[in-house]
PDB file of C-alpha atoms in Angstrom:
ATOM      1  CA  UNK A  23      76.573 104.475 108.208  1.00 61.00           C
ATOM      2  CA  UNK A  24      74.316 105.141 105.127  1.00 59.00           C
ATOM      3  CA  UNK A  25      72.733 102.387 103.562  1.00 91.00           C
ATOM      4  CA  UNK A  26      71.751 101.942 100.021  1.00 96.00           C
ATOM      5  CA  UNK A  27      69.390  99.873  98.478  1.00 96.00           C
ATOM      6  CA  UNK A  28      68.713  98.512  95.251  1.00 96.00           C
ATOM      7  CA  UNK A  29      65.801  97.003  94.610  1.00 92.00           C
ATOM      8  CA  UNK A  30      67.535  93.905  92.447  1.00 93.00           C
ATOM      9  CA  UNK A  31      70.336  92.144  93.022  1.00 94.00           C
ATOM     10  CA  UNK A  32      70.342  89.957  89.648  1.00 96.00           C
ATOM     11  CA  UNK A  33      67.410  90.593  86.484  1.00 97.00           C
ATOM     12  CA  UNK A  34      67.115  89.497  83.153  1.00 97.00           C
ATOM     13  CA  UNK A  35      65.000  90.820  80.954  1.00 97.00           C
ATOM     14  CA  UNK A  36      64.447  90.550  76.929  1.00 97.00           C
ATOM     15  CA  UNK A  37      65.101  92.832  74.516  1.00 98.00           C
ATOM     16  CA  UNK A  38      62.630  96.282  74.205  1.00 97.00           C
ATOM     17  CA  UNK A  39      61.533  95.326  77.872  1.00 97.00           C
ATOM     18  CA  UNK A  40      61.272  98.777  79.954  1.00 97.00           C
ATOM     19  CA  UNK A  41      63.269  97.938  83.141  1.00 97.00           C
ATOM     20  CA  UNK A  42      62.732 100.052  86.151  1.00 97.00           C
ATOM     21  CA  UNK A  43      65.516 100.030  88.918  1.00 98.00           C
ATOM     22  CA  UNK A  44      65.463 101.257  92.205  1.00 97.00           C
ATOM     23  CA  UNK A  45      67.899 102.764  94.501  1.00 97.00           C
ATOM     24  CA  UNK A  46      66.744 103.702  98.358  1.00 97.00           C
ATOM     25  CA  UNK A  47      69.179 105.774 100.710  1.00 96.00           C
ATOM     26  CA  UNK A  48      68.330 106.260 104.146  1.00 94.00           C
ATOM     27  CA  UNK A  49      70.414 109.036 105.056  1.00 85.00           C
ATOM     28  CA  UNK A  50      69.746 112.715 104.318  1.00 88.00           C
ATOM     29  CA  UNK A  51      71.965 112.776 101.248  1.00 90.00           C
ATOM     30  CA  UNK A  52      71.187 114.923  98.818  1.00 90.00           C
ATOM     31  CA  UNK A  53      73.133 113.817  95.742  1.00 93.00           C
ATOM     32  CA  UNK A  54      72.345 110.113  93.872  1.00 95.00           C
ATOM     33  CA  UNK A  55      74.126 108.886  91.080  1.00 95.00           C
ATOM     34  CA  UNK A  56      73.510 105.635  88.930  1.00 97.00           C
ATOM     35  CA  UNK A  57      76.614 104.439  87.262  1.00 96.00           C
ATOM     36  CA  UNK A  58      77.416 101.145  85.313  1.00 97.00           C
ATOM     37  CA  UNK A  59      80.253  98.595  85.673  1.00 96.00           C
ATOM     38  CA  UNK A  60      81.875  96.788  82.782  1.00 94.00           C
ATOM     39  CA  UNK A  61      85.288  94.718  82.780  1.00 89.00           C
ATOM     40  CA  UNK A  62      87.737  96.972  81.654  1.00 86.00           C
ATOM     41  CA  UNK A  63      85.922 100.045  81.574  1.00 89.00           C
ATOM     42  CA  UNK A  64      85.488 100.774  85.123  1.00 88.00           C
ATOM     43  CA  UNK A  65      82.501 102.843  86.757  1.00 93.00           C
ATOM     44  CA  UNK A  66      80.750 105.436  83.705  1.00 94.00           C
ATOM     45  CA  UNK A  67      78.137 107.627  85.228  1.00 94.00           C
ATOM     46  CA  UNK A  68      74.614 107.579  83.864  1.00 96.00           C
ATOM     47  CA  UNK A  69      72.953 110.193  85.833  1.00 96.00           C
ATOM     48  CA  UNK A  70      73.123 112.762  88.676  1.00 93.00           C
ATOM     49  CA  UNK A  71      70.616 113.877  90.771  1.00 94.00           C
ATOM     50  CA  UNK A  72      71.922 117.148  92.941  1.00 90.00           C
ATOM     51  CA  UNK A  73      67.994 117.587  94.396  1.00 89.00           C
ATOM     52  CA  UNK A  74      64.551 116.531  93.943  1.00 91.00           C
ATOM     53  CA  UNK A  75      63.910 116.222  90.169  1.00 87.00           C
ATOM     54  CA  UNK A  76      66.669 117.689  89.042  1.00 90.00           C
ATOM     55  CA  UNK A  77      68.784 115.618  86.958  1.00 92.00           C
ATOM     56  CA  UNK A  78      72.148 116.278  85.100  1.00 92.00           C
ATOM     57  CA  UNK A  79      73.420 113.367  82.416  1.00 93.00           C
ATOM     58  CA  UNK A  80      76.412 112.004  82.713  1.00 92.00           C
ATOM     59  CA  UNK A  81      78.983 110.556  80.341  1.00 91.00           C
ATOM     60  CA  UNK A  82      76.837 107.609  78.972  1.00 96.00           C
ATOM     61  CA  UNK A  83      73.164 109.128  79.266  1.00 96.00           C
ATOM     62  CA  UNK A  84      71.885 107.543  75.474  1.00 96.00           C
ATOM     63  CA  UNK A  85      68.917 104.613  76.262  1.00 96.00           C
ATOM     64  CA  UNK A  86      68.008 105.763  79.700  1.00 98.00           C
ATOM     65  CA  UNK A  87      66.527 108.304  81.940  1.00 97.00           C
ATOM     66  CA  UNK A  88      66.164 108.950  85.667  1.00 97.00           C
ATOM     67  CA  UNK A  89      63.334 109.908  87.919  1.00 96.00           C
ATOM     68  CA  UNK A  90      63.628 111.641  91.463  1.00 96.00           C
ATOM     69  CA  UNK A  91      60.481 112.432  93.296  1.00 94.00           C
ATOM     70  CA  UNK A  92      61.780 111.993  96.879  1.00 95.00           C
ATOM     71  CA  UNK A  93      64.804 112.859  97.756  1.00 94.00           C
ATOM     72  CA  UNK A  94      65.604 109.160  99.543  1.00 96.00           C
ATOM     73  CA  UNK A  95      64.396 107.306  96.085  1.00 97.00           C
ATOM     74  CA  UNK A  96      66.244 107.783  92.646  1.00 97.00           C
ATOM     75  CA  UNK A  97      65.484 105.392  89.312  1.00 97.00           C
ATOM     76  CA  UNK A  98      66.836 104.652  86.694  1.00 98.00           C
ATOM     77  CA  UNK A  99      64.629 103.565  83.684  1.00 98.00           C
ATOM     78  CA  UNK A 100      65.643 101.887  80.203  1.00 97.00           C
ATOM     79  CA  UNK A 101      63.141 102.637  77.827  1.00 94.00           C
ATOM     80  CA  UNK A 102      64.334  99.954  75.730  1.00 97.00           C
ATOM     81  CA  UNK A 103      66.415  97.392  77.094  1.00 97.00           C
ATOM     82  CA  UNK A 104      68.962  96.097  74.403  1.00 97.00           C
ATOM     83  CA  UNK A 105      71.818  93.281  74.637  1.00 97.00           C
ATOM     84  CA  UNK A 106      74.352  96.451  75.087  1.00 97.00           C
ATOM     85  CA  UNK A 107      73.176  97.006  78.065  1.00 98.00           C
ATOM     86  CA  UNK A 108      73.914  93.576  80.381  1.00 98.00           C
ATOM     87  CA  UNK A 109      76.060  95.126  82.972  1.00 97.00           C
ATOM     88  CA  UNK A 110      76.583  95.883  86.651  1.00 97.00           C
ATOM     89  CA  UNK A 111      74.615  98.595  87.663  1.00 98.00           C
ATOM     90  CA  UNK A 112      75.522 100.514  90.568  1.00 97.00           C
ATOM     91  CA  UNK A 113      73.751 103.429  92.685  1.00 97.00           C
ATOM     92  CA  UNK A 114      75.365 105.416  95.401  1.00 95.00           C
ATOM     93  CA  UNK A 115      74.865 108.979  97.425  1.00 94.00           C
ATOM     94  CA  UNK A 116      77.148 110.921  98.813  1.00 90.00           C
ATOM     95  CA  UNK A 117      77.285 114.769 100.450  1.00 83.00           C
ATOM     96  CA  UNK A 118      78.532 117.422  98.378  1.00 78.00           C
ATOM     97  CA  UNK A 119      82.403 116.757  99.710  1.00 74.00           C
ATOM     98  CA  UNK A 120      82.401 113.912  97.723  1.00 75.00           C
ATOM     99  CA  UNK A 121      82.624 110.801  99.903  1.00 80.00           C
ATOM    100  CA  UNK A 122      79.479 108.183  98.801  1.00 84.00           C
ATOM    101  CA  UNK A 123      78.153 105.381  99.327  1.00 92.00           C
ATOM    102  CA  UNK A 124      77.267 102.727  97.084  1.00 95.00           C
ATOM    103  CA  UNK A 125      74.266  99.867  97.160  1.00 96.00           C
ATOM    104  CA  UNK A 126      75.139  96.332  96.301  1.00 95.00           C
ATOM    105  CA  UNK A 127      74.165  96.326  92.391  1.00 96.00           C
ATOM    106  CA  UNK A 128      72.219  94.931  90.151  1.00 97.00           C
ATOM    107  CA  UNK A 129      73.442  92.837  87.692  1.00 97.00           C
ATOM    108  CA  UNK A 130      71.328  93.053  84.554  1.00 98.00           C
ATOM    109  CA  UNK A 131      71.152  90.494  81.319  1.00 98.00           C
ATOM    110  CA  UNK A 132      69.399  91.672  78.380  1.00 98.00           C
ATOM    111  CA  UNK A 133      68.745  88.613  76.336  1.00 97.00           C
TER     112      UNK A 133
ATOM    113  CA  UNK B  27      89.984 116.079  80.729  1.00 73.00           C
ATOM    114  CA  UNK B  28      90.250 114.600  84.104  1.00 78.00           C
ATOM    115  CA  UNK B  29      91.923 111.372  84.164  1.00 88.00           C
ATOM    116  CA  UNK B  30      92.784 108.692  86.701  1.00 94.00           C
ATOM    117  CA  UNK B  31      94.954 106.046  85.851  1.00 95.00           C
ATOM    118  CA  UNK B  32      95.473 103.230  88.570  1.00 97.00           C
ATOM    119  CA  UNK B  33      98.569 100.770  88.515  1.00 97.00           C
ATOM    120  CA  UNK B  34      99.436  98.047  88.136  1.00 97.00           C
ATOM    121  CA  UNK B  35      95.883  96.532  86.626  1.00 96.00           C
ATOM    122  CA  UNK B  36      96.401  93.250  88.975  1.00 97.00           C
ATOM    123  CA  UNK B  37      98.415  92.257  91.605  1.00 98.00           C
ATOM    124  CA  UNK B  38      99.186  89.153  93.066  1.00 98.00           C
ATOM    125  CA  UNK B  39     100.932  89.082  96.675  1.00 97.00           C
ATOM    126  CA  UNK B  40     101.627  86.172  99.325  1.00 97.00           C
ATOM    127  CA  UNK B  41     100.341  86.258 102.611  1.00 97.00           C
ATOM    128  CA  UNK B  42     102.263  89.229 104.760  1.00 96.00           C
ATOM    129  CA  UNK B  43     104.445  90.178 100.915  1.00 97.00           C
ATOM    130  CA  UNK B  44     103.497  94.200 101.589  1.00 97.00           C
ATOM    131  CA  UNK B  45     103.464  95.906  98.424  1.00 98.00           C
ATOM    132  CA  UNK B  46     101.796  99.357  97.056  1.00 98.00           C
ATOM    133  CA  UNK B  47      99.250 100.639  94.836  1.00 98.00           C
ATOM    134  CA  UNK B  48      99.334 103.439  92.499  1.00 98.00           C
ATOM    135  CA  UNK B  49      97.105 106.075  91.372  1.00 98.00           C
ATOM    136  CA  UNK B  50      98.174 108.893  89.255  1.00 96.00           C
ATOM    137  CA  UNK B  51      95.414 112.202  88.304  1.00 93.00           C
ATOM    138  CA  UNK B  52      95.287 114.918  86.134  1.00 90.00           C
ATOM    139  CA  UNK B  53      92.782 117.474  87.449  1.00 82.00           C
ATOM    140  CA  UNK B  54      93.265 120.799  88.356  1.00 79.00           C
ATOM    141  CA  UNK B  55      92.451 122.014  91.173  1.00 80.00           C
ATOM    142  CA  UNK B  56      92.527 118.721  93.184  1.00 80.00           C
ATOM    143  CA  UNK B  57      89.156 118.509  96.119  1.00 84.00           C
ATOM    144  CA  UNK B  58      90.003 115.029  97.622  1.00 89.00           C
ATOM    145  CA  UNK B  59      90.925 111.910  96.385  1.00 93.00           C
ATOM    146  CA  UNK B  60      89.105 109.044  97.250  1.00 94.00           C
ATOM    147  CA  UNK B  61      89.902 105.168  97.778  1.00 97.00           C
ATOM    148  CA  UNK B  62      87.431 102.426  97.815  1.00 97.00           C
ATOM    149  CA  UNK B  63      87.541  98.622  98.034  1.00 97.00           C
ATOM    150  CA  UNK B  64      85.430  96.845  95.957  1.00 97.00           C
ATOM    151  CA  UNK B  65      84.678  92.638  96.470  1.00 96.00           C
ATOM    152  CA  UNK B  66      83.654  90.812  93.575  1.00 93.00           C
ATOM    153  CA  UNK B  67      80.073  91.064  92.507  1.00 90.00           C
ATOM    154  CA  UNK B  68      79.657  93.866  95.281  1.00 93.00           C
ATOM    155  CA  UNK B  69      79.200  97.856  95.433  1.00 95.00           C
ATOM    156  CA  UNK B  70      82.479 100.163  96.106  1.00 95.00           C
ATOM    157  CA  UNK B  71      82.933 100.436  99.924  1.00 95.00           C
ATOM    158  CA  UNK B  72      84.689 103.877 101.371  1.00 93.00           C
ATOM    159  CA  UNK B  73      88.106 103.355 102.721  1.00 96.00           C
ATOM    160  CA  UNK B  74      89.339 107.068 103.052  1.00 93.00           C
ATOM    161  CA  UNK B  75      89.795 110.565 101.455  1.00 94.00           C
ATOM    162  CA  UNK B  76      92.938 112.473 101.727  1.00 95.00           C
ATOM    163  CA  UNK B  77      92.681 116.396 100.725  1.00 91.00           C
ATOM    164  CA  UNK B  78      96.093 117.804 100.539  1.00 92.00           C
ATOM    165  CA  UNK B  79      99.808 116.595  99.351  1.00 92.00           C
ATOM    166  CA  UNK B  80     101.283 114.973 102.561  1.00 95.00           C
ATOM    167  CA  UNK B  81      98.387 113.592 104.008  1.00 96.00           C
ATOM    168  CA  UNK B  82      98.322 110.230 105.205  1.00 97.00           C
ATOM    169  CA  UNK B  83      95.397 108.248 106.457  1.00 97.00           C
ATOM    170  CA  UNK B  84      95.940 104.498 108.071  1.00 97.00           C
ATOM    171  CA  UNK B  85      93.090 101.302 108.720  1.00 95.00           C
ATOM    172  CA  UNK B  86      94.561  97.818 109.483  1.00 95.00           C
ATOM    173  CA  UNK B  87      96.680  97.219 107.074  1.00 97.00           C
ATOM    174  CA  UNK B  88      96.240  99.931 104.640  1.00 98.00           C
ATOM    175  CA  UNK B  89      97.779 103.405 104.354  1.00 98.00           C
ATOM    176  CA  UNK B  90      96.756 105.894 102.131  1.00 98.00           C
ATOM    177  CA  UNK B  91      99.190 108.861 100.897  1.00 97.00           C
ATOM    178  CA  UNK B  92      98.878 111.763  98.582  1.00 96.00           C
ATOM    179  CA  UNK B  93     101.215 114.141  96.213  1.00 93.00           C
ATOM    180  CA  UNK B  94     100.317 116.922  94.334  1.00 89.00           C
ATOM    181  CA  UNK B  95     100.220 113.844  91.119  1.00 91.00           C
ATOM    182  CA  UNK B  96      99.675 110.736  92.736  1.00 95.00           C
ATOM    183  CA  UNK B  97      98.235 108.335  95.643  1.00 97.00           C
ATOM    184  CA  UNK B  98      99.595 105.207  97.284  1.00 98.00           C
ATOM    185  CA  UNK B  99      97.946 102.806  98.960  1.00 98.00           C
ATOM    186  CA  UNK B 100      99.938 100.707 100.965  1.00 98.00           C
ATOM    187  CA  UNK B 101      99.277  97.422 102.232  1.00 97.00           C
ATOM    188  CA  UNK B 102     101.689  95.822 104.520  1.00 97.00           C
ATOM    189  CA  UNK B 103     101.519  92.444 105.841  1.00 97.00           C
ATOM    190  CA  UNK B 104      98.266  91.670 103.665  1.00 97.00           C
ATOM    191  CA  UNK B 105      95.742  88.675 104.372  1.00 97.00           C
ATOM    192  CA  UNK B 106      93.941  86.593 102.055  1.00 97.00           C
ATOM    193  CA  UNK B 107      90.747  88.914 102.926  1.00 97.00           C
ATOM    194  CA  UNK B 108      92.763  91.535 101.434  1.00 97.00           C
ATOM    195  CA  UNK B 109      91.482  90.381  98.216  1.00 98.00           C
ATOM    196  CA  UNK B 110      89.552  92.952  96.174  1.00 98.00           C
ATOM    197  CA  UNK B 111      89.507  95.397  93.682  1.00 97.00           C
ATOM    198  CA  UNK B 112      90.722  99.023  94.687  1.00 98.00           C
ATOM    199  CA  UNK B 113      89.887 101.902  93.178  1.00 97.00           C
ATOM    200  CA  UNK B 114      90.201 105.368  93.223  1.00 96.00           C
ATOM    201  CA  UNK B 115      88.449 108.885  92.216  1.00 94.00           C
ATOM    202  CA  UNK B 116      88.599 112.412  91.698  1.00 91.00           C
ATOM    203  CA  UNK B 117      86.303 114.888  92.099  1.00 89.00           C
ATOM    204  CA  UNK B 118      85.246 116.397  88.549  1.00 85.00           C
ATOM    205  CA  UNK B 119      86.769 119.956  88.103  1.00 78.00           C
ATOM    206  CA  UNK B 120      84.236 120.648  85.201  1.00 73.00           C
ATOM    207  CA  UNK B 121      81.341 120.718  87.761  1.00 69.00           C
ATOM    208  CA  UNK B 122      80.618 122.538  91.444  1.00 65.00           C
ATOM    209  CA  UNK B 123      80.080 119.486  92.998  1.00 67.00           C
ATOM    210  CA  UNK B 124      82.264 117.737  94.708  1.00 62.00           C
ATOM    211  CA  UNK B 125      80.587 114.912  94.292  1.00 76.00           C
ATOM    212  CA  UNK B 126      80.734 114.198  90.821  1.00 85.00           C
ATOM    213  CA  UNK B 127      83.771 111.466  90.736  1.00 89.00           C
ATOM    214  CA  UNK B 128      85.763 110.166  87.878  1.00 90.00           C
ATOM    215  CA  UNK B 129      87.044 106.501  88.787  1.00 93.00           C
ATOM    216  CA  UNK B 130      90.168 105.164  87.880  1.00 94.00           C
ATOM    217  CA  UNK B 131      89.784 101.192  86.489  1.00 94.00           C
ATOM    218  CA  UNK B 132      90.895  99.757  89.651  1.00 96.00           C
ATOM    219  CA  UNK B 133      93.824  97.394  90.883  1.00 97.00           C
ATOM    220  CA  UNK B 134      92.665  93.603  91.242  1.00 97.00           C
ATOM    221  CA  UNK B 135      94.605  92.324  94.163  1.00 98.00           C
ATOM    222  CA  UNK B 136      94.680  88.596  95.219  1.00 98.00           C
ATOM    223  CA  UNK B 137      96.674  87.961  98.439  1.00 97.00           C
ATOM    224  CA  UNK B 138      97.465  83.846  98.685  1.00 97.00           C
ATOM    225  CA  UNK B 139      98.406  81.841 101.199  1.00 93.00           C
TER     226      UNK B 139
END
């Protein structure tokens, strides 16, 4: 089975903080993702990462950005953490048919 | 736009009360369809992927089944460790990739005693 790590499982952090988090898979997958989980809204993809460094954005891509530099290691950066962003962050990789796997999360407070 | 709509938003079942679980899509060209379970304050975890209308795919308790506009997933004789979010996806048809899912908001179940 894959695994997938993140390198967090709870953080706070205060306002216009830079966070860094880390995602680790140990399988040769080539695609990464970083999504976020909020109560009623379901998963919303941040990023995509189809290779080393390269990116796409995904549907919510405003207040963060995404570094690849080996293909096992995928982060996810806010340059500015604000209170909007407390959530359940999830990473996961998956082969290009589809099927992923996800790491535990992060949950994240921005205070 | 691709959209997944999952039904109903929460479910609440006794102990070996077998119900289903609904997923409806609009996507064209349909590339799999994916369930997951999902415990709370946990990541996603891969139950199956179906591919084509009539396919059926079975673990324990759950069954997973496909039309051209909809999956079920059947649980029959659930547990209490039943309990969990499901939720289902789509492969984007705006993208190359396979991989690139849009999630439906998931169906809380809670299986009691």
């Amino acid at each position: 089975d894959v695994k997938v790590t993140q390198s967090s499982r709870y953080l706070v952090k205060r306002t216009g903080e830079k966070v860094f988090l880390e995602c680790v898979q140990d399988m040769d997958h080539e695609n990464m993702f970083w999504y976020r989980q909020d109560p009623g809204l379901g998963l919303r993809l941040i990023y995509f990462s189809y290779d080393v460094k390269m990116k796409e954005k995904g549907d919510i891509p405003e207040g963060y950005s995404v570094s690849r530099e080996k293909k096992e290691r995928f982060s996810l950066i806010l340059e500015s953490a604000s209170t909007n962003q407390t959530s359940m962050y999830l990473c996961a990789s998956s082969l290009s048919s589809g099927q992923g796997s996800f790491g535990p999360g992060t949950r994240l407070t921005v205070t | 736009e691709d959209q997944v709509t999952q039904s109903p938003e929460a479910l609440r079942l006794q102990e070996g009360e077998s119900s289903s679980l609904n997923c409806s899509y609009t996507v064209s060209g349909l590339r799999g369809l994916f369930w997951y379970r999902q415990d709370p304050g946990k990541g996603p975890e891969f139950l199956f992927t179906l591919y084509s209308a009539g396919e059926e795919k079975e673990k324990e308790r759950l069954k997973a089944t496909l039309t051209k506009k909809e999956s079920f997933l059947h649980i029959t004789a659930p547990k209490p460790e039943d309990s969990a979010t499901y939720l289902c996806a789509v492969p984007r048809a705006d993208t190359g990739t396979a991989s690139k899912l849009t999630f439906g908001t998931g169906t809380r179940l809670q299986v009691t005693l």
